[in-house]
Coordinates of C-alpha atoms in Angstrom, one line a residue:
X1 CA 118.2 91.8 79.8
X2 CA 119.0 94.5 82.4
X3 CA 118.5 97.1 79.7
X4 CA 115.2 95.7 78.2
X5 CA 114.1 95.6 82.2
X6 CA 115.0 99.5 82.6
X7 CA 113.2 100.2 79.1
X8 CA 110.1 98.8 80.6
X9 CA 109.9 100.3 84.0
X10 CA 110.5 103.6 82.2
X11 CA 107.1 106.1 82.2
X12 CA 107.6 107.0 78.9
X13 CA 107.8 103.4 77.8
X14 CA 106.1 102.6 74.5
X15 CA 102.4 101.8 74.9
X16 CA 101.1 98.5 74.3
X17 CA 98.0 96.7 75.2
X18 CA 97.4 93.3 76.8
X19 CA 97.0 91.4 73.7
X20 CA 99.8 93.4 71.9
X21 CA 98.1 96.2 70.4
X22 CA 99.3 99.9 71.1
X23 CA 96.7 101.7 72.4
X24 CA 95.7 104.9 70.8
X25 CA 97.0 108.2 71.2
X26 CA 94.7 110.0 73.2
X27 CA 95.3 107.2 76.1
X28 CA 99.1 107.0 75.3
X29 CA 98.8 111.1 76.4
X30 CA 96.5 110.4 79.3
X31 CA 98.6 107.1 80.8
X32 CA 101.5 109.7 80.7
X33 CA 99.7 112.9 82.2
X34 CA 98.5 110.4 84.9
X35 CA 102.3 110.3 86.0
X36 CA 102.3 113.6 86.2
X37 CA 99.5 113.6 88.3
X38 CA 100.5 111.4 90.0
X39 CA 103.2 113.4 92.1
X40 CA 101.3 116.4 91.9
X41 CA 98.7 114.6 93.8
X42 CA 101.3 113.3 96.2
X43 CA 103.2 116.5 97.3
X44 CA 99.7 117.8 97.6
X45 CA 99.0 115.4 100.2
X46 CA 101.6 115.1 102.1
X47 CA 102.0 118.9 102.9
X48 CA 98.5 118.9 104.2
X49 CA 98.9 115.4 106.1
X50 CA 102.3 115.8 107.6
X51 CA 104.9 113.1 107.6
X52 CA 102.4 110.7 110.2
X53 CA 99.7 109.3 108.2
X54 CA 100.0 106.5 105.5
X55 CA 99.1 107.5 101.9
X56 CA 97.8 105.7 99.5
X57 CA 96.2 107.2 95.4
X58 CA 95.2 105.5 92.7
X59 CA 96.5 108.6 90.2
X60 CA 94.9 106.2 87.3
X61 CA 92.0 106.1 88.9
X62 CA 91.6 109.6 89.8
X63 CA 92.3 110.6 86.4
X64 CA 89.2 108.8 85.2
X65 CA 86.7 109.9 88.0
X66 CA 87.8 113.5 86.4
X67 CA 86.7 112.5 83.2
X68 CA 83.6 111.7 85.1
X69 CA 83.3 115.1 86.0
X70 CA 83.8 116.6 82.8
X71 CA 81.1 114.1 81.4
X72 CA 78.6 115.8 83.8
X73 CA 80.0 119.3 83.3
X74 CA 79.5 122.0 80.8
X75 CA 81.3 125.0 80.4
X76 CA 84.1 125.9 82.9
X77 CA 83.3 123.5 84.9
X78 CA 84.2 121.1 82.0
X79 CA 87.6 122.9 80.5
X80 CA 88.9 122.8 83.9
X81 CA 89.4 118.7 84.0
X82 CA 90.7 119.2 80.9
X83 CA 93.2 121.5 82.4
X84 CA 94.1 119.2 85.2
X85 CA 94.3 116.3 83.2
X86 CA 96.8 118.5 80.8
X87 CA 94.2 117.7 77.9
X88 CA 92.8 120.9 76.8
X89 CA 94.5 119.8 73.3
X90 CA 92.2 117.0 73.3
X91 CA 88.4 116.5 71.9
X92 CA 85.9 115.7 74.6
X93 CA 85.0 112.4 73.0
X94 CA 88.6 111.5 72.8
X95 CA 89.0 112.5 76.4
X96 CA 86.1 109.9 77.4
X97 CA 87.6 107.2 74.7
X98 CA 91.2 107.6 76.0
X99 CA 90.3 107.5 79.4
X100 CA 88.1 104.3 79.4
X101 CA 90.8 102.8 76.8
X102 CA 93.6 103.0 79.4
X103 CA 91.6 102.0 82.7
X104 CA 91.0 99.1 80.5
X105 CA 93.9 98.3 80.1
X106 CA 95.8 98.5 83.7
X107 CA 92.7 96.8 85.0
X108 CA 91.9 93.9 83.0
X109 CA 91.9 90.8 85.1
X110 CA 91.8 88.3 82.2
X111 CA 95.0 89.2 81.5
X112 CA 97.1 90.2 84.7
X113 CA 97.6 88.2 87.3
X114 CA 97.5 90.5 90.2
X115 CA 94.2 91.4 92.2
X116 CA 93.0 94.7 91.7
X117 CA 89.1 95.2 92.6
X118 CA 87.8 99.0 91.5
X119 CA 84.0 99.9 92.4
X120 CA 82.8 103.5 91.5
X121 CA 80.0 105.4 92.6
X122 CA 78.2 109.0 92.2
X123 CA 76.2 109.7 95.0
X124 CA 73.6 112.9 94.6
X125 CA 70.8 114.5 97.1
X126 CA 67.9 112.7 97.4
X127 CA 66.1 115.8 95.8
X128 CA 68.1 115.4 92.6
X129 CA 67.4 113.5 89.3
X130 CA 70.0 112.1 87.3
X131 CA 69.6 112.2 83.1
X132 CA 69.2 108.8 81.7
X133 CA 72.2 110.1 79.3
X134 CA 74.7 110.6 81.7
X135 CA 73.8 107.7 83.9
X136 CA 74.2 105.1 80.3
X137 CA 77.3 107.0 79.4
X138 CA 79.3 107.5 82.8
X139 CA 78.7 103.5 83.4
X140 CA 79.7 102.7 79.5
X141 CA 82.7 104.6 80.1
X142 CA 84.0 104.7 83.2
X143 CA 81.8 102.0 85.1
X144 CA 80.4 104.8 87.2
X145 CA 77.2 103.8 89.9
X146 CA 74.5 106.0 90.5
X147 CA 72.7 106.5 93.5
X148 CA 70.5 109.3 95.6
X149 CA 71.2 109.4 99.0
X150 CA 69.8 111.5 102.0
X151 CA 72.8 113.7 103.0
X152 CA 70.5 115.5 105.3
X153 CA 70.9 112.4 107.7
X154 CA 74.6 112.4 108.2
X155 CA 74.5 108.8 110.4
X156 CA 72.7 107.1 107.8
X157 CA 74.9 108.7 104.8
X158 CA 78.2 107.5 105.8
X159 CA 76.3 103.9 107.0
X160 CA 75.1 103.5 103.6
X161 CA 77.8 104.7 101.7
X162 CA 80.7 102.5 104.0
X163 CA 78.1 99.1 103.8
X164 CA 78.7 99.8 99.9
X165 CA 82.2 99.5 99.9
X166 CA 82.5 97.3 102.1
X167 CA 80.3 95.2 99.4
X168 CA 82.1 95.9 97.1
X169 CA 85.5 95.0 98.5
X170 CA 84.6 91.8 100.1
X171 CA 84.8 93.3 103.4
X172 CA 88.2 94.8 102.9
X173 CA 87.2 98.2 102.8
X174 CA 85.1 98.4 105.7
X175 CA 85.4 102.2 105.8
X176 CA 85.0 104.8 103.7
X177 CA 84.6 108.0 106.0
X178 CA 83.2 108.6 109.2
X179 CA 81.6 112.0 108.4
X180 CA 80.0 113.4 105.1
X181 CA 81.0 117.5 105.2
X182 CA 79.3 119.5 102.7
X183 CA 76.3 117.2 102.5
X184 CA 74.3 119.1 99.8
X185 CA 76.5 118.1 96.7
X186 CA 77.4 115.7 94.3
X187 CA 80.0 112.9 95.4
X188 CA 82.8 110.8 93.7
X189 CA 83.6 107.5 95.4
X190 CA 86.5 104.9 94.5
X191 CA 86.5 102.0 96.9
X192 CA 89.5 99.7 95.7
X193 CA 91.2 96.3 96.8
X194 CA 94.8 95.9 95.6
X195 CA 96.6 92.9 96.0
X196 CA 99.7 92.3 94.1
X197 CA 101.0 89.0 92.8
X198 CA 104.6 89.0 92.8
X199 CA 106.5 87.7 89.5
X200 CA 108.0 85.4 92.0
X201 CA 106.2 84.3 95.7
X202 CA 107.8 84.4 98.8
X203 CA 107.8 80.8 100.7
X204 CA 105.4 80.7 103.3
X205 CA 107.6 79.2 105.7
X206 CA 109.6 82.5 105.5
X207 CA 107.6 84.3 107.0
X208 CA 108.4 85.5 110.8
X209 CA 107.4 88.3 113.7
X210 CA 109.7 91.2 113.6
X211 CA 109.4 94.7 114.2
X212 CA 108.6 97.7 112.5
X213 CA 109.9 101.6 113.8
X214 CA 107.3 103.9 112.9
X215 CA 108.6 106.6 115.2
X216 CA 112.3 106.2 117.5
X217 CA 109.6 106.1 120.5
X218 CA 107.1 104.0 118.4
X219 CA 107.5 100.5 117.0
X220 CA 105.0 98.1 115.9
X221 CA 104.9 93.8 115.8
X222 CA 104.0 92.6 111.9
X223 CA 104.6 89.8 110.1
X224 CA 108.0 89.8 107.8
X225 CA 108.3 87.6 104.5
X226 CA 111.5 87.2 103.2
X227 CA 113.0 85.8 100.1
X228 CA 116.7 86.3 97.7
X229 CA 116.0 86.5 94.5
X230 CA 117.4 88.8 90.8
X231 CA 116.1 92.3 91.3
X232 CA 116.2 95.7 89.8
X233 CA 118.2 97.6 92.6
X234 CA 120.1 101.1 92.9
X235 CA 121.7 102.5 96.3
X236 CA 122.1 106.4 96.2
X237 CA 125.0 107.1 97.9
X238 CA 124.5 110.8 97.9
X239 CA 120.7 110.9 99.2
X240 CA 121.1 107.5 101.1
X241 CA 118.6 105.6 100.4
X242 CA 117.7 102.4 98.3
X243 CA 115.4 102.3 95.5
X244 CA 114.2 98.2 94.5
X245 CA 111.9 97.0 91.4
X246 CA 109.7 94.1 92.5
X247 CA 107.7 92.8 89.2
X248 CA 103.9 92.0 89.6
X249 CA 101.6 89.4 87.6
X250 CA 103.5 88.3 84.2
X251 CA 105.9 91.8 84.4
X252 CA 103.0 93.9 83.2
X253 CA 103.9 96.0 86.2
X254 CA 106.2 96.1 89.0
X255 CA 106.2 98.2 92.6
X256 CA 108.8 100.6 93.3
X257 CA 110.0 100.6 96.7
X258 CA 112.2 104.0 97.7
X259 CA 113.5 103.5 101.1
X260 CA 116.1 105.5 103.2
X261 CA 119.3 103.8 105.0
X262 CA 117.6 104.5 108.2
X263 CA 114.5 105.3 110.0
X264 CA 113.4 108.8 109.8
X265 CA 110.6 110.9 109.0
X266 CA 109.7 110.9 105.1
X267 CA 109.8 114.2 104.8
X268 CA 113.3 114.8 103.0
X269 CA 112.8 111.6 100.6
X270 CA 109.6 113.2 99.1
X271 CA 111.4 116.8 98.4
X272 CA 113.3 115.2 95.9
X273 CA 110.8 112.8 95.0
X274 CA 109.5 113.8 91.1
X275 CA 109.0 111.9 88.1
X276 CA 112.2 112.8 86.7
X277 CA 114.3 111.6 89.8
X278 CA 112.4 108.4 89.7
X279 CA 113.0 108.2 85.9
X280 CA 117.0 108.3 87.2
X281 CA 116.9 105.7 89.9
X282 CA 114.9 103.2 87.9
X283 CA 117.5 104.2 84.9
X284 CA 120.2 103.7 87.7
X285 CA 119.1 100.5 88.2
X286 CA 121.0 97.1 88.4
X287 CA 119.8 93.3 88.4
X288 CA 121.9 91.8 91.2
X289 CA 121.1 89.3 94.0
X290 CA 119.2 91.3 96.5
X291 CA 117.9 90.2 99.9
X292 CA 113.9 91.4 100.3
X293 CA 112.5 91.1 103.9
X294 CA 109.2 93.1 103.9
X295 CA 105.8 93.4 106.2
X296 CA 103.2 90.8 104.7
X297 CA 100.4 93.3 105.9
X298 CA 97.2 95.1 104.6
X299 CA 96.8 98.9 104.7
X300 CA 93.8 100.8 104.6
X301 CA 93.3 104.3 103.8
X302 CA 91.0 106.3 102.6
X303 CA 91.3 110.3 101.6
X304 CA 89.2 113.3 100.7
X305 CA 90.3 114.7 97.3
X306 CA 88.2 117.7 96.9
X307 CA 90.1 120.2 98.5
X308 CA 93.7 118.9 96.6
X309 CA 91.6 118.8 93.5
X310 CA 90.7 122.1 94.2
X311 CA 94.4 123.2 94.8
X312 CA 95.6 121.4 91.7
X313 CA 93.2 124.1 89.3
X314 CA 89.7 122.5 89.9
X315 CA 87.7 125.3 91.4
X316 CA 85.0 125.2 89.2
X317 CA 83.1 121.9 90.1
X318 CA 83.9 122.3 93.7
X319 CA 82.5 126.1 94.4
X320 CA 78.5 126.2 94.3
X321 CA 78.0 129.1 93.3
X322 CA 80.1 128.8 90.2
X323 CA 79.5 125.0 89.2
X324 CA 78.0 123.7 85.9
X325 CA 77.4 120.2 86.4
X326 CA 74.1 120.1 84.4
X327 CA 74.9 117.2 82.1
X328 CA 74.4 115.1 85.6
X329 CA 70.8 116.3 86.3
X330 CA 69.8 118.9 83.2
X331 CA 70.0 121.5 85.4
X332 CA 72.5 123.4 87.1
X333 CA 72.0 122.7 90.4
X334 CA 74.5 120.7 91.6
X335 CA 78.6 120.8 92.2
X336 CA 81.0 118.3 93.6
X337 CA 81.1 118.6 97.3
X338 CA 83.6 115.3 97.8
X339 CA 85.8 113.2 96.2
X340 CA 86.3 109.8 98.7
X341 CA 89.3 107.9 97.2
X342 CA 89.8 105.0 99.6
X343 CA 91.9 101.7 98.7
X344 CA 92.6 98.5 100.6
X345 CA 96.6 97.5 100.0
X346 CA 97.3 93.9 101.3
X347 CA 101.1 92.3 100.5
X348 CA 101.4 89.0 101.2
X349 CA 103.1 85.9 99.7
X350 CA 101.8 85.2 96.9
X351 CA 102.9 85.3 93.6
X352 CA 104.6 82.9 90.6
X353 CA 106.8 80.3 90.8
X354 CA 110.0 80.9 91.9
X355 CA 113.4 79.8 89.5
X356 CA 115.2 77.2 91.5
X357 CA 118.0 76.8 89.1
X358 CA 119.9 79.9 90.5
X359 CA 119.9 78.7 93.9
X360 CA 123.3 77.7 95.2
X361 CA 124.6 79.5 92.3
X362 CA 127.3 82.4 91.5
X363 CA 124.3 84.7 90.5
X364 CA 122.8 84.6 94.3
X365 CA 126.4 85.4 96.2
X366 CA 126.9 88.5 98.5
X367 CA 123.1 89.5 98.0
X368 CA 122.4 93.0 99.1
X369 CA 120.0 93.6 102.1
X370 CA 116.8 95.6 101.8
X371 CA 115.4 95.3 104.7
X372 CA 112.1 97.3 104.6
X373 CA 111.5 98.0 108.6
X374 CA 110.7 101.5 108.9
X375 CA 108.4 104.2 106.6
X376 CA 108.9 104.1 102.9
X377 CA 107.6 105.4 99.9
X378 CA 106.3 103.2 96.6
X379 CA 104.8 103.3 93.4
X380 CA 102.7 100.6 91.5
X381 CA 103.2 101.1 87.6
X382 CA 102.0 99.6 84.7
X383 CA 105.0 98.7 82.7
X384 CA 103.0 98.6 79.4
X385 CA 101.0 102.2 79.5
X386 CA 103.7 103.8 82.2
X387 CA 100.7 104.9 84.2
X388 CA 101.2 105.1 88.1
X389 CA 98.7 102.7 89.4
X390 CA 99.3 103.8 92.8
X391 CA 101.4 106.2 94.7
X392 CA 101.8 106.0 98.5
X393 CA 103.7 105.8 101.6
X394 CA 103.3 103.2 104.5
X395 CA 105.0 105.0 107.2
X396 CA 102.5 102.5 109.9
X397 CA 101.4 99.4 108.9
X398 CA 98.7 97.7 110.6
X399 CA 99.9 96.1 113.9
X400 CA 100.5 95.9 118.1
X401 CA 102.3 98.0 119.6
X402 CA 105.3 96.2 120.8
X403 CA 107.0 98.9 122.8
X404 CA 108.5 102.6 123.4
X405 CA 112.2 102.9 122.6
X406 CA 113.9 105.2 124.8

């Protein structure tokens, strides 16, 4: 059981769709090149952001607003995605096909029971035209939006473009950006709500005020849900820090939650943080009684990818001189000026039912504590394709300032 677990979590697992079929090659090579973005995309990040801010990337998700991109690009422009994506082996149609094949399939919510809300949009200049090919083709694929929008007007940009997500997120998203730099280009917009739905819920009674240290001089009040249940754990002794599987829906995916002994600033957990390190823990892993308190919060962030995008090998789209993104408008006069990737994160109680034949039995004795009160790191991943759903760190959740420690 604890070996058919591990097998699972792997990101190289064997690909298999919702209803049992495997899913094709061309998405099997894009689910696992979206790992691989994945912590590109993170390390990226956090060198620019410091250890302060909260992150939060939908790797997945990014992966197919590229494919976007090299829908509306020609040339360079085009091969660069490609590049990025590591899938300059791969034919453009079997690009688009593999793309929309997998963000099928870690977003269907007929089959998974976990909340996951995804609303794209392309906004271009007001004194641009988009071809009736690319708008049919972008939306058939990648459930792309199109919309012209008077960048020239700042105020009423980001108004109009934050009212939209918060649309689309039933008010969980209510902001987007509060500034629109480079206002003369194309934009890519993700505005997501995540919720998971945990294999198995956490009471609602257990649910209490405690604290959480952001900084030694910083500490926040939250809500704390707590429950003992079988979990996937692993303590690193060496690099001191515990790394816990917590299943989501029906198992189709589970969040990995990397957390060191103590409270301190993220900064040495993410040098050793890379796909292959997280391939050991999870191999490391072993189902024992464990002891889960964690915030029952929501987390809100939303980041500008152009310049990472840029640093990762696409230069192309994002320099106007050089751009080629005439499939968008049939002509070239047009390049990608931002990429807003902005997600709504909310963990509460909810989930399955609970088995209550293992309590007050041998299985639940000297449980482990994991005791998530101060910055960690986690990854959502689809156990089925391996692709990283979501990357992040919540290093402050949302909440009142209870105090300074001295």
């Amino acid at each position: 059981m604890w070996m058919t677990s591990v097998l699972a979590l792997c990101l190289l697992a064997p690909l298999a769709s919702a209803d049992g079929r495997k899913l094709s090659s061309h998405a099997t090579l894009l689910a696992d090149n979206s790992a691989d973005l994945a912590f590109s995309l993170y390390h990226n990040m956090a060198l620019d952001k410091g250890t302060g801010d909260n992150i939060l990337v939908s790797p997945v998700v990014v992966a197919s607003s590229l494919g976007v991109l090299a829908l509306g690009g020609k040339a360079a422009t085009a091969s660069q995605v490609k590049t990025v994506l590591r899938a300059d082996a791969l034919k453009d149609e079997h690009l688009h096909a593999g793309l929309s094949e997998l963000m099928s399939e870690v977003s269907d919510a007929k089959t998974r029971n976990t909340t996951w809300k995804i609303s794209n949009r392309l906004y271009g200049p007001s004194s641009v035209s988009f071809a009736d090919a690319f708008v049919k083709d972008s939306k058939k694929r990648y459930n792309y939006d199109h919309s012209k929008i008077n960048l020239k007007d700042k105020k009423s940009a980001v108004n109009s473009i934050n009212e939209w997500a918060a649309a689309s997120t039933n008010g969980k998203l209510p902001e987007v950006t509060k500034d629109v730099p480079n206002a003369d280009g194309a934009m890519l917009i993700n505005a997501m709500f995540f919720k998971p739905h945990w294999d198995e819920m956490f009471h609602e009674s257990m649910v209490d005020s405690r604290s959480f240290m952001v900084t030694r001089s910083f500490t926040v009040g939250i809500p704390m849900m707590h429950r003992t249940g079988l979990y996937d754990f692993h303590e690193d002794t060496e690099n001191r820090l515990f790394a816990l599987n917590m299943p989501l829906g029906k198992n189709q995916a589970s969040m990995i939650l990397i957390m060191p002994y103590y409270l301190e600033p993220l900064e040495r957990l993410e040098k050793l943080l890379t796909r292959e390190q997280v391939d050991t823990w999870v191999g490391k892993m072993e189902k024992r009684a464990v002891a889960v308190s964690m915030p029952k919060v929501s987390m809100e962030v939303s980041h500008n990818l152009q310049k990472h995008l840029a640093t990762l090998g696409l230069t192309e789209a994002v320099d106007k001189a050089k751009a080629d993104l005439s499939n968008i408008t049939g002509k070239k006069n047009l390049y990608l000026s931002n990429v807003f990737h902005a997600s709504a994160l909310e963990l509460d109680t909810l989930g399955n039912p609970f088995d209550t034949s293992i309590f007050g039995s041998e299985k639940l004795r000297n449980p482990r504590l994991f005791y998530v009160d101060h910055p960690f790191i986690f990854l959502v991943k689809d156990n089925k394709s391996g692709a990283i759903m979501y990357i992040g760190r919540m290093v402050k959740p949302n909440g009142d300032k209870m105090r300074d420690e001295l």
